[in-house]
Short mmCIF file of C-alpha atoms and ligand atoms in Angstrom, two decimals:
data_model
loop_
_atom_site.label_atom_id
_atom_site.label_comp_id
_atom_site.label_asym_id
_atom_site.label_seq_id
_atom_site.Cartn_x
_atom_site.Cartn_y
_atom_site.Cartn_z
CA MET A 984 103.31 225.78 257.63
CA THR A 985 100.46 224.52 255.53
CA SER A 986 96.89 225.35 256.66
CA TYR A 987 94.11 223.03 256.25
CA SER A 988 90.44 223.80 255.97
CA LEU A 989 87.14 222.15 255.09
CA ARG A 990 84.86 223.50 252.38
CA SER A 991 81.66 222.14 250.70
CA ALA A 992 82.66 223.63 247.30
CA SER A 993 82.53 221.79 243.98
CA PRO A 994 85.88 220.44 242.78
CA ALA A 995 85.12 221.58 239.18
CA LYS A 996 84.42 225.22 240.18
CA THR A 997 87.31 225.55 242.84
CA ARG A 998 90.04 228.04 241.95
CA ALA A 999 93.03 226.16 243.44
CA ASP A 1000 96.36 225.66 241.62
CA ALA A 1001 95.67 222.00 241.62
CA VAL A 1002 92.74 219.78 242.33
CA VAL A 1003 93.34 216.20 243.52
CA VAL A 1004 90.69 213.82 242.50
CA GLY A 1005 90.28 210.28 243.75
CA VAL A 1006 89.83 207.49 241.36
CA VAL A 1007 88.26 204.16 242.13
CA ALA A 1008 89.37 201.04 240.29
CA GLY A 1009 85.91 199.71 239.53
CA PRO A 1010 84.94 196.50 237.69
CA GLU A 1011 84.07 198.42 234.55
CA GLY A 1012 87.25 200.41 234.67
CA PRO A 1013 88.27 203.61 236.67
CA ARG A 1014 85.76 206.14 237.71
CA LEU A 1015 86.05 209.24 239.85
CA CYS A 1016 84.97 209.03 243.41
CA ASP A 1017 81.75 210.58 244.47
CA ALA A 1018 83.32 213.66 245.91
CA ALA A 1019 84.48 214.43 242.27
CA ALA A 1020 80.98 213.91 240.75
CA ASP A 1021 80.96 217.31 239.16
CA VAL A 1022 84.37 216.75 237.53
CA THR A 1023 82.81 213.62 235.94
CA ALA A 1024 79.92 215.66 234.85
CA ALA A 1025 82.29 218.50 233.46
CA TYR A 1026 84.07 215.92 231.30
CA GLY A 1027 81.15 214.00 230.37
CA ARG A 1028 81.69 211.44 227.53
CA ARG A 1029 85.31 212.67 227.26
CA LEU A 1030 86.24 211.36 230.62
CA ARG A 1031 86.72 207.69 229.79
CA PRO A 1032 89.04 208.12 226.82
CA PHE A 1033 90.91 210.83 228.65
CA LEU A 1034 91.67 208.58 231.74
CA SER A 1035 92.54 205.74 229.39
CA THR A 1036 94.97 207.82 227.30
CA MET A 1037 96.52 209.19 230.53
CA GLY A 1038 96.99 205.65 231.75
CA VAL A 1039 94.75 206.17 234.82
CA THR A 1040 93.57 202.96 236.46
CA GLY A 1041 92.67 203.90 239.93
CA LYS A 1042 95.14 201.36 241.62
CA ALA A 1043 96.54 202.29 244.91
CA GLY A 1044 99.76 204.29 244.77
CA GLU A 1045 99.03 205.77 241.39
CA ALA A 1046 99.26 209.61 240.80
CA VAL A 1047 98.76 211.19 237.27
CA LYS A 1048 98.83 214.79 236.47
CA ALA A 1049 96.75 216.21 233.74
CA PRO A 1050 96.53 219.99 232.66
CA THR A 1051 93.01 221.10 232.16
CA ARG A 1052 91.53 223.36 229.52
CA ASP A 1053 88.09 224.76 230.16
CA GLU A 1054 86.59 221.60 231.79
CA VAL A 1055 87.23 222.73 235.22
CA ASN A 1056 88.46 226.03 236.83
CA ALA A 1057 91.77 224.64 238.30
CA PRO A 1058 94.58 224.57 235.65
CA LEU A 1059 95.75 221.14 237.07
CA LEU A 1060 93.98 217.80 238.05
CA VAL A 1061 95.93 215.04 239.80
CA PHE A 1062 94.30 211.75 239.65
CA VAL A 1063 95.17 209.59 242.58
CA GLY A 1064 94.26 205.92 242.88
CA LEU A 1065 92.11 204.66 245.70
CA GLY A 1066 91.97 200.96 244.89
CA GLU A 1067 88.63 199.29 244.94
CA ASP A 1068 87.21 200.47 248.19
CA PRO A 1069 86.78 204.18 248.48
CA SER A 1070 85.16 203.98 251.91
CA ASP A 1071 88.21 202.42 253.51
CA PRO A 1072 90.03 205.05 255.64
CA VAL A 1073 93.29 203.26 255.25
CA ALA A 1074 93.05 203.44 251.38
CA VAL A 1075 92.08 207.12 251.64
CA ARG A 1076 94.89 207.95 254.03
CA ARG A 1077 97.33 206.35 251.54
CA ALA A 1078 95.93 208.16 248.54
CA ALA A 1079 96.13 211.42 250.26
CA GLY A 1080 99.77 210.80 251.10
CA VAL A 1081 100.35 209.95 247.45
CA ALA A 1082 98.63 213.11 246.47
CA ALA A 1083 100.83 215.24 248.82
CA ARG A 1084 103.90 214.12 246.85
CA GLY A 1085 102.22 214.12 243.50
CA VAL A 1086 101.67 217.87 243.39
CA ALA A 1087 105.11 219.29 242.97
CA ASN A 1088 104.58 223.01 243.17
CA ALA A 1089 101.25 224.58 244.07
CA ALA A 1090 100.45 227.25 246.50
CA SER A 1091 96.83 226.09 246.86
CA VAL A 1092 95.50 222.58 246.58
CA ALA A 1093 91.97 221.23 246.84
CA LEU A 1094 91.44 217.55 247.64
CA ALA A 1095 88.41 215.77 246.14
CA LEU A 1096 88.79 212.49 247.94
CA PRO A 1097 86.26 210.36 249.80
CA SER A 1098 85.30 212.50 252.87
CA ASP A 1099 81.66 212.02 253.54
CA THR A 1100 82.36 210.68 257.19
CA PRO A 1101 84.39 212.30 259.87
CA ALA A 1102 86.86 209.28 259.88
CA LEU A 1103 87.41 209.90 256.21
CA VAL A 1104 87.98 213.65 256.70
CA ALA A 1105 90.65 212.74 259.21
CA ALA A 1106 92.34 210.14 256.93
CA VAL A 1107 92.35 212.68 254.23
CA VAL A 1108 94.21 215.36 256.46
CA GLU A 1109 96.45 212.82 258.17
CA GLY A 1110 97.43 211.25 254.93
CA HIS A 1111 98.19 214.47 253.17
CA ARG A 1112 100.23 215.93 256.13
CA LEU A 1113 102.19 212.76 256.53
CA GLY A 1114 102.71 211.90 252.83
CA GLY A 1115 104.14 215.42 252.33
CA TYR A 1116 106.59 215.20 255.21
CA SER A 1117 110.28 215.86 254.32
CA PHE A 1118 113.37 216.27 256.53
CA THR A 1119 115.44 219.12 255.14
CA ALA A 1120 117.19 220.41 258.35
CA TYR A 1121 120.60 219.28 257.05
CA LYS A 1122 120.25 220.13 253.34
CA SER A 1123 122.23 223.23 252.43
CA THR A 1124 119.94 223.87 249.45
CA LYS A 1125 116.34 223.51 250.31
CA PRO A 1126 114.03 222.23 247.52
CA GLU A 1127 112.30 225.00 245.71
CA ALA A 1128 109.00 223.47 245.50
CA GLY A 1129 107.89 223.91 249.07
CA GLU A 1130 104.72 222.80 250.80
CA PRO A 1131 101.36 224.33 249.72
CA ASN A 1132 100.18 227.29 251.70
CA ASP A 1133 96.54 226.25 251.60
CA VAL A 1134 94.82 222.81 251.43
CA VAL A 1135 91.16 222.74 251.24
CA VAL A 1136 89.46 219.31 251.86
CA LEU A 1137 86.21 219.36 249.71
CA THR A 1138 83.61 217.66 251.96
CA PRO A 1139 79.90 217.70 252.28
CA LEU A 1140 80.45 217.84 256.10
CA ALA A 1141 82.34 221.03 256.04
CA ARG A 1142 80.10 222.84 258.47
CA ARG A 1143 79.52 219.88 260.82
CA ALA A 1144 81.23 219.99 264.16
CA GLU A 1145 82.30 216.30 263.97
CA ALA A 1146 84.16 216.96 260.77
CA VAL A 1147 85.97 220.09 262.18
CA GLU A 1148 86.90 217.81 265.26
CA ALA A 1149 88.17 215.13 262.92
CA LEU A 1150 90.31 217.65 261.15
CA GLU A 1151 91.76 218.78 264.43
CA ARG A 1152 92.38 215.32 265.71
CA ALA A 1153 94.15 214.51 262.47
CA GLN A 1154 96.40 217.50 262.94
CA VAL A 1155 97.36 216.30 266.61
CA LEU A 1156 98.20 212.86 265.25
CA ALA A 1157 100.13 214.15 262.23
CA ASP A 1158 102.11 216.55 264.60
CA ALA A 1159 102.96 213.52 266.87
CA VAL A 1160 104.11 211.39 263.94
CA THR A 1161 106.08 214.34 262.54
CA LEU A 1162 107.90 214.76 265.84
CA ALA A 1163 108.81 211.29 266.14
CA ARG A 1164 110.03 211.28 262.55
CA ASP A 1165 112.10 214.31 263.06
CA TRP A 1166 113.88 212.89 266.08
CA VAL A 1167 114.59 209.60 264.26
CA ASN A 1168 115.92 211.38 261.29
CA THR A 1169 118.29 213.60 263.35
CA PRO A 1170 121.85 212.39 263.11
CA PRO A 1171 123.09 210.58 266.21
CA ARG A 1172 125.72 213.19 267.16
CA ASP A 1173 122.87 215.68 267.52
CA CYS A 1174 120.63 213.29 269.27
CA THR A 1175 122.76 211.88 272.04
CA PRO A 1176 120.82 211.11 275.29
CA PRO A 1177 121.17 214.63 276.81
CA LEU A 1178 120.28 216.27 273.39
CA LEU A 1179 117.31 213.89 272.85
CA ALA A 1180 116.05 214.81 276.34
CA GLU A 1181 116.32 218.50 275.33
CA LEU A 1182 114.41 217.99 272.33
CA VAL A 1183 111.79 216.21 274.41
CA SER A 1184 111.61 219.06 276.81
CA ALA A 1185 111.30 221.65 273.91
CA ALA A 1186 108.34 219.57 272.57
CA HIS A 1187 106.86 219.35 275.98
CA LYS A 1188 107.17 223.10 276.49
CA GLU A 1189 105.36 223.79 273.16
CA VAL A 1190 102.52 221.51 273.97
CA THR A 1191 101.95 222.74 277.45
CA LYS A 1192 102.45 226.43 277.13
CA GLY A 1193 99.57 229.01 277.12
CA ARG A 1194 96.06 229.07 278.36
CA GLY A 1195 94.01 225.98 278.04
CA ALA A 1196 97.07 224.00 277.18
CA PRO A 1197 97.20 220.40 278.65
CA LYS A 1198 99.21 219.85 281.85
CA VAL A 1199 101.85 217.25 281.31
CA GLN A 1200 104.57 216.75 283.88
CA LEU A 1201 108.15 216.37 282.64
CA GLU A 1202 110.94 214.72 284.58
CA VAL A 1203 114.48 214.21 283.35
CA PHE A 1204 116.77 211.96 285.39
CA ASP A 1205 120.54 212.20 284.76
CA HIS A 1206 123.30 209.69 285.09
CA GLU A 1207 123.84 210.27 288.81
CA GLN A 1208 120.26 210.13 289.62
CA LEU A 1209 119.87 206.88 287.65
CA ALA A 1210 122.78 205.50 289.64
CA ASP A 1211 120.96 206.40 292.94
CA MET A 1212 117.86 204.84 291.65
CA GLY A 1213 119.56 201.57 290.90
CA CYS A 1214 119.11 201.64 287.25
CA GLY A 1215 121.94 199.41 286.52
CA GLY A 1216 120.61 198.13 283.14
CA ILE A 1217 120.47 201.66 281.61
CA LEU A 1218 123.83 202.41 282.89
CA SER A 1219 125.44 199.21 281.78
CA VAL A 1220 124.78 200.39 278.10
CA GLY A 1221 125.37 204.11 278.54
CA ASN A 1222 128.70 203.61 280.43
CA SER A 1223 130.39 202.90 276.96
CA SER A 1224 129.64 206.52 275.75
CA ALA A 1225 131.11 209.87 276.26
CA SER A 1226 127.48 211.21 276.54
CA PRO A 1227 125.77 210.19 279.68
CA SER A 1228 122.38 208.43 280.02
CA ARG A 1229 119.10 209.92 280.68
CA LEU A 1230 115.67 208.76 281.67
CA VAL A 1231 112.63 211.09 280.67
CA LYS A 1232 109.30 210.63 282.29
CA LEU A 1233 106.12 212.32 281.25
CA THR A 1234 102.88 212.15 283.35
CA TRP A 1235 99.47 213.05 281.93
CA ALA A 1236 96.97 212.60 284.84
CA PRO A 1237 93.53 214.07 283.86
CA LYS A 1238 90.88 214.27 286.60
CA ASP A 1239 88.54 212.08 284.59
CA ALA A 1240 90.99 209.34 284.07
CA VAL A 1241 89.22 205.93 283.83
CA THR A 1242 92.44 203.86 283.72
CA HIS A 1243 96.11 204.08 284.19
CA LEU A 1244 98.49 203.25 281.21
CA ALA A 1245 102.23 202.99 281.48
CA LEU A 1246 104.22 203.31 278.36
CA VAL A 1247 108.01 202.40 277.98
CA GLY A 1248 110.06 203.18 274.86
CA LYS A 1249 113.59 202.11 273.96
CA GLY A 1250 115.85 205.13 273.62
CA VAL A 1251 119.24 203.93 272.29
CA THR A 1252 120.46 207.03 270.44
CA PHE A 1253 123.07 205.00 268.49
CA ASP A 1254 123.47 201.17 268.64
CA SER A 1255 126.96 200.29 267.56
CA GLY A 1256 126.61 196.90 269.27
CA GLY A 1257 129.13 197.82 271.99
CA LEU A 1258 131.99 195.23 272.44
CA THR A 1259 129.84 192.69 270.69
CA ILE A 1260 130.21 195.14 267.82
CA LYS A 1261 127.91 195.03 264.81
CA PRO A 1262 129.13 194.50 261.07
CA SER A 1263 129.46 197.84 259.33
CA SER A 1264 126.35 197.37 257.30
CA SER A 1265 124.10 196.50 260.19
CA MET A 1266 125.11 199.80 261.92
CA LEU A 1267 124.00 202.07 259.17
CA ASN A 1268 120.57 202.99 260.49
CA MET A 1269 121.14 202.52 264.20
CA LYS A 1270 120.48 206.29 264.89
CA GLY A 1271 116.91 205.00 264.62
CA ASP A 1272 117.28 202.90 267.71
CA MET A 1273 115.51 205.49 269.82
CA ALA A 1274 112.36 205.32 267.81
CA GLY A 1275 110.51 203.58 270.69
CA ALA A 1276 111.35 206.50 273.04
CA ALA A 1277 110.41 208.96 270.46
CA SER A 1278 106.93 207.20 269.81
CA VAL A 1279 106.09 207.12 273.48
CA VAL A 1280 106.74 210.72 274.04
CA ALA A 1281 105.05 211.82 270.88
CA ALA A 1282 102.01 209.61 271.62
CA THR A 1283 101.79 210.82 275.28
CA LEU A 1284 101.83 214.53 274.02
CA ALA A 1285 99.13 213.55 271.49
CA ILE A 1286 97.00 211.85 274.10
CA ALA A 1287 97.12 214.95 276.36
CA ARG A 1288 96.32 217.27 273.55
CA LEU A 1289 93.33 215.13 272.62
CA GLY A 1290 92.31 215.24 276.31
CA LEU A 1291 91.85 211.45 276.48
CA PRO A 1292 90.65 210.34 279.90
CA VAL A 1293 93.44 207.86 280.50
CA LYS A 1294 96.27 208.55 282.91
CA VAL A 1295 99.57 207.93 281.13
CA THR A 1296 103.01 207.61 282.57
CA ALA A 1297 105.61 207.43 279.85
CA TYR A 1298 109.20 206.30 280.43
CA ALA A 1299 111.81 206.86 277.84
CA PRO A 1300 115.26 205.53 278.98
CA MET A 1301 117.99 206.86 276.76
CA ALA A 1302 121.66 205.66 276.31
CA GLU A 1303 124.25 205.42 273.65
CA ASN A 1304 125.71 201.96 272.98
CA MET A 1305 129.38 202.46 272.15
CA VAL A 1306 132.62 200.76 272.17
CA SER A 1307 135.27 202.03 274.84
CA GLY A 1308 137.30 201.15 277.76
CA THR A 1309 134.54 201.67 280.09
CA ALA A 1310 131.99 199.53 278.02
CA THR A 1311 130.14 196.49 279.59
CA ARG A 1312 131.83 193.27 278.89
CA PRO A 1313 130.18 189.89 278.07
CA GLY A 1314 130.31 188.00 281.42
CA ASP A 1315 129.48 191.01 283.49
CA VAL A 1316 126.73 190.83 285.90
CA ILE A 1317 124.43 193.77 286.16
CA THR A 1318 121.84 194.52 288.95
CA MET A 1319 118.70 195.91 287.69
CA ARG A 1320 116.24 198.43 289.17
CA ASN A 1321 114.09 195.66 290.70
CA GLY A 1322 117.04 193.83 292.16
CA THR A 1323 117.15 191.04 289.38
CA THR A 1324 120.75 190.19 288.55
CA VAL A 1325 121.55 189.72 284.81
CA GLU A 1326 124.63 188.02 283.12
CA ILE A 1327 125.61 189.92 279.94
CA ALA A 1328 126.36 187.61 276.99
CA ASN A 1329 125.99 189.98 274.13
CA THR A 1330 126.45 193.86 274.49
CA ASP A 1331 124.37 194.26 271.32
CA ALA A 1332 121.29 192.97 273.22
CA GLU A 1333 121.22 196.19 275.00
CA GLY A 1334 117.57 197.29 274.42
CA ARG A 1335 116.29 194.89 277.03
CA MET A 1336 118.70 196.24 279.59
CA LEU A 1337 117.14 199.69 279.25
CA LEU A 1338 113.56 198.43 279.09
CA GLY A 1339 114.06 196.14 282.13
CA ASP A 1340 114.92 198.99 284.37
CA ALA A 1341 112.18 201.26 282.82
CA LEU A 1342 109.51 198.53 283.03
CA ALA A 1343 110.37 197.99 286.63
CA LEU A 1344 110.00 201.63 287.31
CA ALA A 1345 106.72 201.85 285.47
CA VAL A 1346 105.11 198.96 287.51
CA GLU A 1347 106.15 200.47 290.75
CA GLU A 1348 103.42 202.98 290.25
CA GLY A 1349 100.85 200.29 289.94
CA PRO A 1350 99.40 201.04 286.43
CA ASP A 1351 96.51 199.03 285.13
CA VAL A 1352 98.36 198.07 281.96
CA VAL A 1353 101.95 198.35 280.53
CA VAL A 1354 102.90 198.73 276.99
CA ASP A 1355 106.49 198.87 275.72
CA ILE A 1356 107.66 199.66 272.26
CA ALA A 1357 111.19 199.08 270.97
CA THR A 1358 113.40 198.44 267.86
CA LEU A 1359 114.39 195.36 269.82
CA THR A 1360 115.48 192.49 267.41
CA GLY A 1361 116.62 192.02 263.96
CA HIS A 1362 114.72 188.59 264.21
CA MET A 1363 111.32 190.40 264.05
CA GLN A 1364 112.57 192.40 261.05
CA LEU A 1365 113.66 189.16 259.41
CA ALA A 1366 110.32 187.57 260.18
CA LEU A 1367 107.84 190.29 259.49
CA GLY A 1368 109.63 192.56 257.09
CA ASP A 1369 109.67 196.39 257.08
CA LYS A 1370 105.92 197.17 257.40
CA VAL A 1371 104.48 194.71 259.97
CA GLY A 1372 105.28 195.01 263.75
CA ALA A 1373 105.50 192.23 266.15
CA VAL A 1374 103.20 192.12 269.29
CA MET A 1375 103.78 189.93 272.27
CA GLY A 1376 102.34 189.94 275.77
CA THR A 1377 99.50 188.97 277.88
CA ASP A 1378 96.26 187.47 276.09
CA ASP A 1379 94.09 190.37 277.35
CA GLN A 1380 96.29 193.07 275.76
CA VAL A 1381 97.58 191.70 272.52
CA PRO A 1382 94.18 191.72 270.76
CA ALA A 1383 93.60 195.32 271.99
CA VAL A 1384 96.91 196.44 270.35
CA LEU A 1385 96.13 194.59 267.05
CA ALA A 1386 92.71 196.31 267.00
CA ALA A 1387 94.23 199.67 267.68
CA GLY A 1388 96.69 199.10 264.79
CA VAL A 1389 93.65 198.36 262.42
CA ALA A 1390 92.05 201.58 263.50
CA ALA A 1391 95.36 203.54 263.05
CA GLY A 1392 96.06 202.04 259.78
CA GLU A 1393 99.26 200.18 260.91
CA GLN A 1394 99.86 196.53 260.65
CA HIS A 1395 100.86 194.40 263.60
CA TRP A 1396 101.12 190.75 264.06
CA HIS A 1397 100.99 188.51 267.18
CA MET A 1398 103.92 186.54 267.99
CA PRO A 1399 104.11 183.98 270.87
CA ILE A 1400 106.36 183.69 273.90
CA PRO A 1401 106.76 179.86 274.04
CA GLU A 1402 107.28 178.33 277.44
CA GLU A 1403 110.72 177.00 276.54
CA MET A 1404 111.89 180.65 276.48
CA ALA A 1405 111.00 181.06 280.17
CA GLU A 1406 113.36 178.30 280.93
CA ARG A 1407 116.16 179.53 278.60
CA ILE A 1408 116.38 183.05 280.18
CA SER A 1409 117.03 181.28 283.50
CA THR A 1410 120.02 179.32 282.47
CA SER A 1411 122.82 181.68 283.65
CA LYS A 1412 125.31 179.84 285.92
CA VAL A 1413 126.11 183.13 287.88
CA ALA A 1414 123.04 185.43 287.84
CA ASP A 1415 119.25 185.31 287.91
CA LEU A 1416 118.74 185.90 284.34
CA LEU A 1417 120.73 185.31 281.25
CA GLN A 1418 120.63 188.27 278.76
CA HIS A 1419 121.09 186.35 275.70
CA ASP A 1420 121.92 182.78 274.79
CA TRP A 1421 123.41 182.70 271.22
CA VAL A 1422 120.77 180.37 270.01
CA ARG A 1423 119.75 182.51 266.98
CA TRP A 1424 116.44 181.06 266.45
CA GLY A 1425 113.55 182.87 267.87
CA GLY A 1426 115.61 185.58 269.37
CA GLY A 1427 112.80 188.08 269.37
CA LEU A 1428 110.76 185.70 271.51
CA TYR A 1429 113.47 185.09 273.92
CA ALA A 1430 113.72 188.99 274.36
CA SER A 1431 110.10 189.10 275.04
CA ALA A 1432 110.39 186.38 277.83
CA PHE A 1433 113.20 188.40 279.28
CA LEU A 1434 111.08 191.59 279.28
CA ARG A 1435 108.29 189.86 280.89
CA GLU A 1436 110.25 189.25 283.94
CA PHE A 1437 110.14 193.09 284.71
CA THR A 1438 106.21 193.59 284.09
CA GLY A 1439 105.17 192.47 287.63
CA GLY A 1440 102.63 190.16 286.17
CA LEU A 1441 100.56 193.08 284.97
CA PRO A 1442 98.54 193.11 281.69
CA TRP A 1443 101.22 193.82 279.20
CA ALA A 1444 102.04 194.22 275.41
CA HIS A 1445 105.48 194.54 273.79
CA LEU A 1446 105.80 196.10 270.40
CA ASP A 1447 108.83 194.96 268.56
CA ILE A 1448 109.23 197.56 265.56
CA ALA A 1449 112.75 196.74 264.47
CA GLY A 1450 113.01 197.67 260.78
CA LYS A 1451 109.65 199.59 260.81
CA GLU A 1452 111.20 202.88 262.25
CA ILE A 1453 113.21 203.75 259.01
CA ASN A 1454 111.87 203.20 255.49
CA THR A 1455 115.13 202.38 253.59
CA GLY A 1456 113.09 202.20 250.25
CA SER A 1457 111.00 204.56 248.33
CA PRO A 1458 108.12 206.53 249.72
CA TYR A 1459 104.69 204.79 249.60
CA GLY A 1460 101.35 206.02 250.69
CA HIS A 1461 101.68 208.33 253.56
CA VAL A 1462 105.11 207.01 254.52
CA PRO A 1463 108.19 208.93 253.29
CA ALA A 1464 111.63 207.69 252.86
CA GLY A 1465 113.63 207.70 256.09
CA ALA A 1466 111.99 207.88 259.60
CA THR A 1467 108.30 206.54 259.55
CA GLY A 1468 107.01 207.36 262.94
CA PHE A 1469 105.56 203.75 263.05
CA GLY A 1470 103.77 202.91 266.13
CA VAL A 1471 102.73 206.40 267.23
CA THR A 1472 99.13 206.24 266.00
CA THR A 1473 98.75 202.65 267.23
CA LEU A 1474 99.57 203.89 270.65
CA VAL A 1475 97.22 206.78 270.55
CA GLU A 1476 94.45 204.54 269.24
CA TYR A 1477 95.20 202.03 271.95
CA ALA A 1478 94.88 204.65 274.57
CA ARG A 1479 91.64 205.94 273.06
CA SER A 1480 90.31 202.19 273.11
CA LEU A 1481 91.25 201.99 276.88
CA ALA A 1482 89.25 205.18 277.49
CA THR A 1483 86.16 203.75 275.81
CA SER A 1484 86.34 200.18 277.06
CA ALA A 1485 87.02 201.20 280.75
CA GLY A 1486 84.73 204.40 280.79
N1 BES B 2727 118.83 197.64 267.71
C1 BES B 2727 118.98 196.33 267.41
C2 BES B 2727 117.77 195.84 266.70
C3 BES B 2727 117.41 196.23 265.22
C4 BES B 2727 117.88 195.55 264.13
C5 BES B 2727 116.87 197.39 265.13
C6 BES B 2727 117.49 195.95 262.94
C7 BES B 2727 116.51 197.89 263.78
C8 BES B 2727 116.88 197.17 262.73
C9 BES B 2727 119.02 195.62 268.71
O1 BES B 2727 119.80 196.16 269.70
C10 BES B 2727 119.98 194.32 268.41
O2 BES B 2727 121.06 194.66 268.19
N2 BES B 2727 119.43 193.25 268.42
C11 BES B 2727 120.26 192.08 268.18
C12 BES B 2727 119.58 191.02 269.12
C13 BES B 2727 120.45 189.83 269.43
C14 BES B 2727 121.83 190.38 270.00
C15 BES B 2727 119.64 188.94 270.41
C16 BES B 2727 120.04 191.56 266.65
O3 BES B 2727 119.20 192.21 266.06
O4 BES B 2727 120.82 190.82 266.25
ZN1 ZN B 2728 119.47 198.29 269.72
MN1 MN B 2729 121.87 196.18 269.70
#
């Protein structure tokens, strides 16, 4: 485990194995950020030609290593690009993430990045922890160059309580994102619904143990209980699998709660498509189809650790969508938790079946607002790519989610639920709702209209994060290859914004 601390020391005099220095891409060429002023002074007139020879420009994503001689105490400087605005926490978070990967082997690292506000201190810590993430549980040879033991954030605020709190907040957020990434990265045979429920209870235990730990209630409902509860949607998906379904519920109910937020996350531990089977290449990353469940659990534990005055009830329905003699068929009619009947048209549109039941359960408790998050449709991946999430919902909540995304450094985009969709979901000849209608255009919007039927008319937002949960390309910023943890920080920021706007 890497330990993080704040120090107001000078980067030129620091005796770390490596010092990371932020570089701003200015109009007159690159310059070191203010936090590294004494490195600039130590190099004097030699700095400009030195940066130029090394090819340092300051553009975002850049990391250039340079051995030092007697200019500074550390043997290695790592120049990381901040782009043009060094006061932007998003840019700083990215640069810190790049820095974490840019230093291959150092026991101690000092970070001279913009950190003269608590928000920037948090961005540095969060970025560094998340950018340095790796998932090695299944590698028989672990990489030799491990994580550093000590990371020191060089900041003028080192002795200020707000900065120490910012460091702690960042650690809680990074823990949450790490948890979600680990679960999404875990192979599906080790992350079936019963096993994922166990992973959740282990994490819950860790967070709630000991004196002063937050009190979070955990309930796990098994297949039989789900049948008794009338959760036909969850069971219609899980019936295809040898691993039975689960529903995990977490409750954080602080005495000072100013509002009640219900979170619902899709937990399909593997999505083969069911009888409407997916083509092989589309099945490759379907272990990540439980990312929504992972993110609501991780966010709820973080909200509790932060002590946010918001009551949170989180629902994570878990099922495996497989092909078998007990699988649900197109044409079957399923009765959902709230009594609505649904005609199945495509067993690959399984997420809405889990979410419909879980949303119905969530609204039964009368929350003030409901937010669901799901890797729901390839349509939203096609429309928005692999870095921008889709948000649909009621007009009062969508802007709040978008704002939370900005604060969290994640991008989301508002998508509509056109009126026409409300009609299309009601065109089944045998049931109340038609699960899917085989018109490919706007499939993500159809899915949203379907989910809305289970929200009881409450204020609601739906985050479709399909394609954002796993980065199939190279690492960038604080995002590694593989599981991203996308959505976790947006959910926590959203809860924080509810606390301040209602309080
Ligand atoms: N889990 C998939 C959606 C998905 C696609 C997640 C790509 C991550 C990356 C979902 O269950 C699904 O299969 N959706 C269908 C929807 C259709 C049947 C309406 C799809 O994407 O085609
Ligand atoms: Zn799915
Ligand atoms: Mn599917």
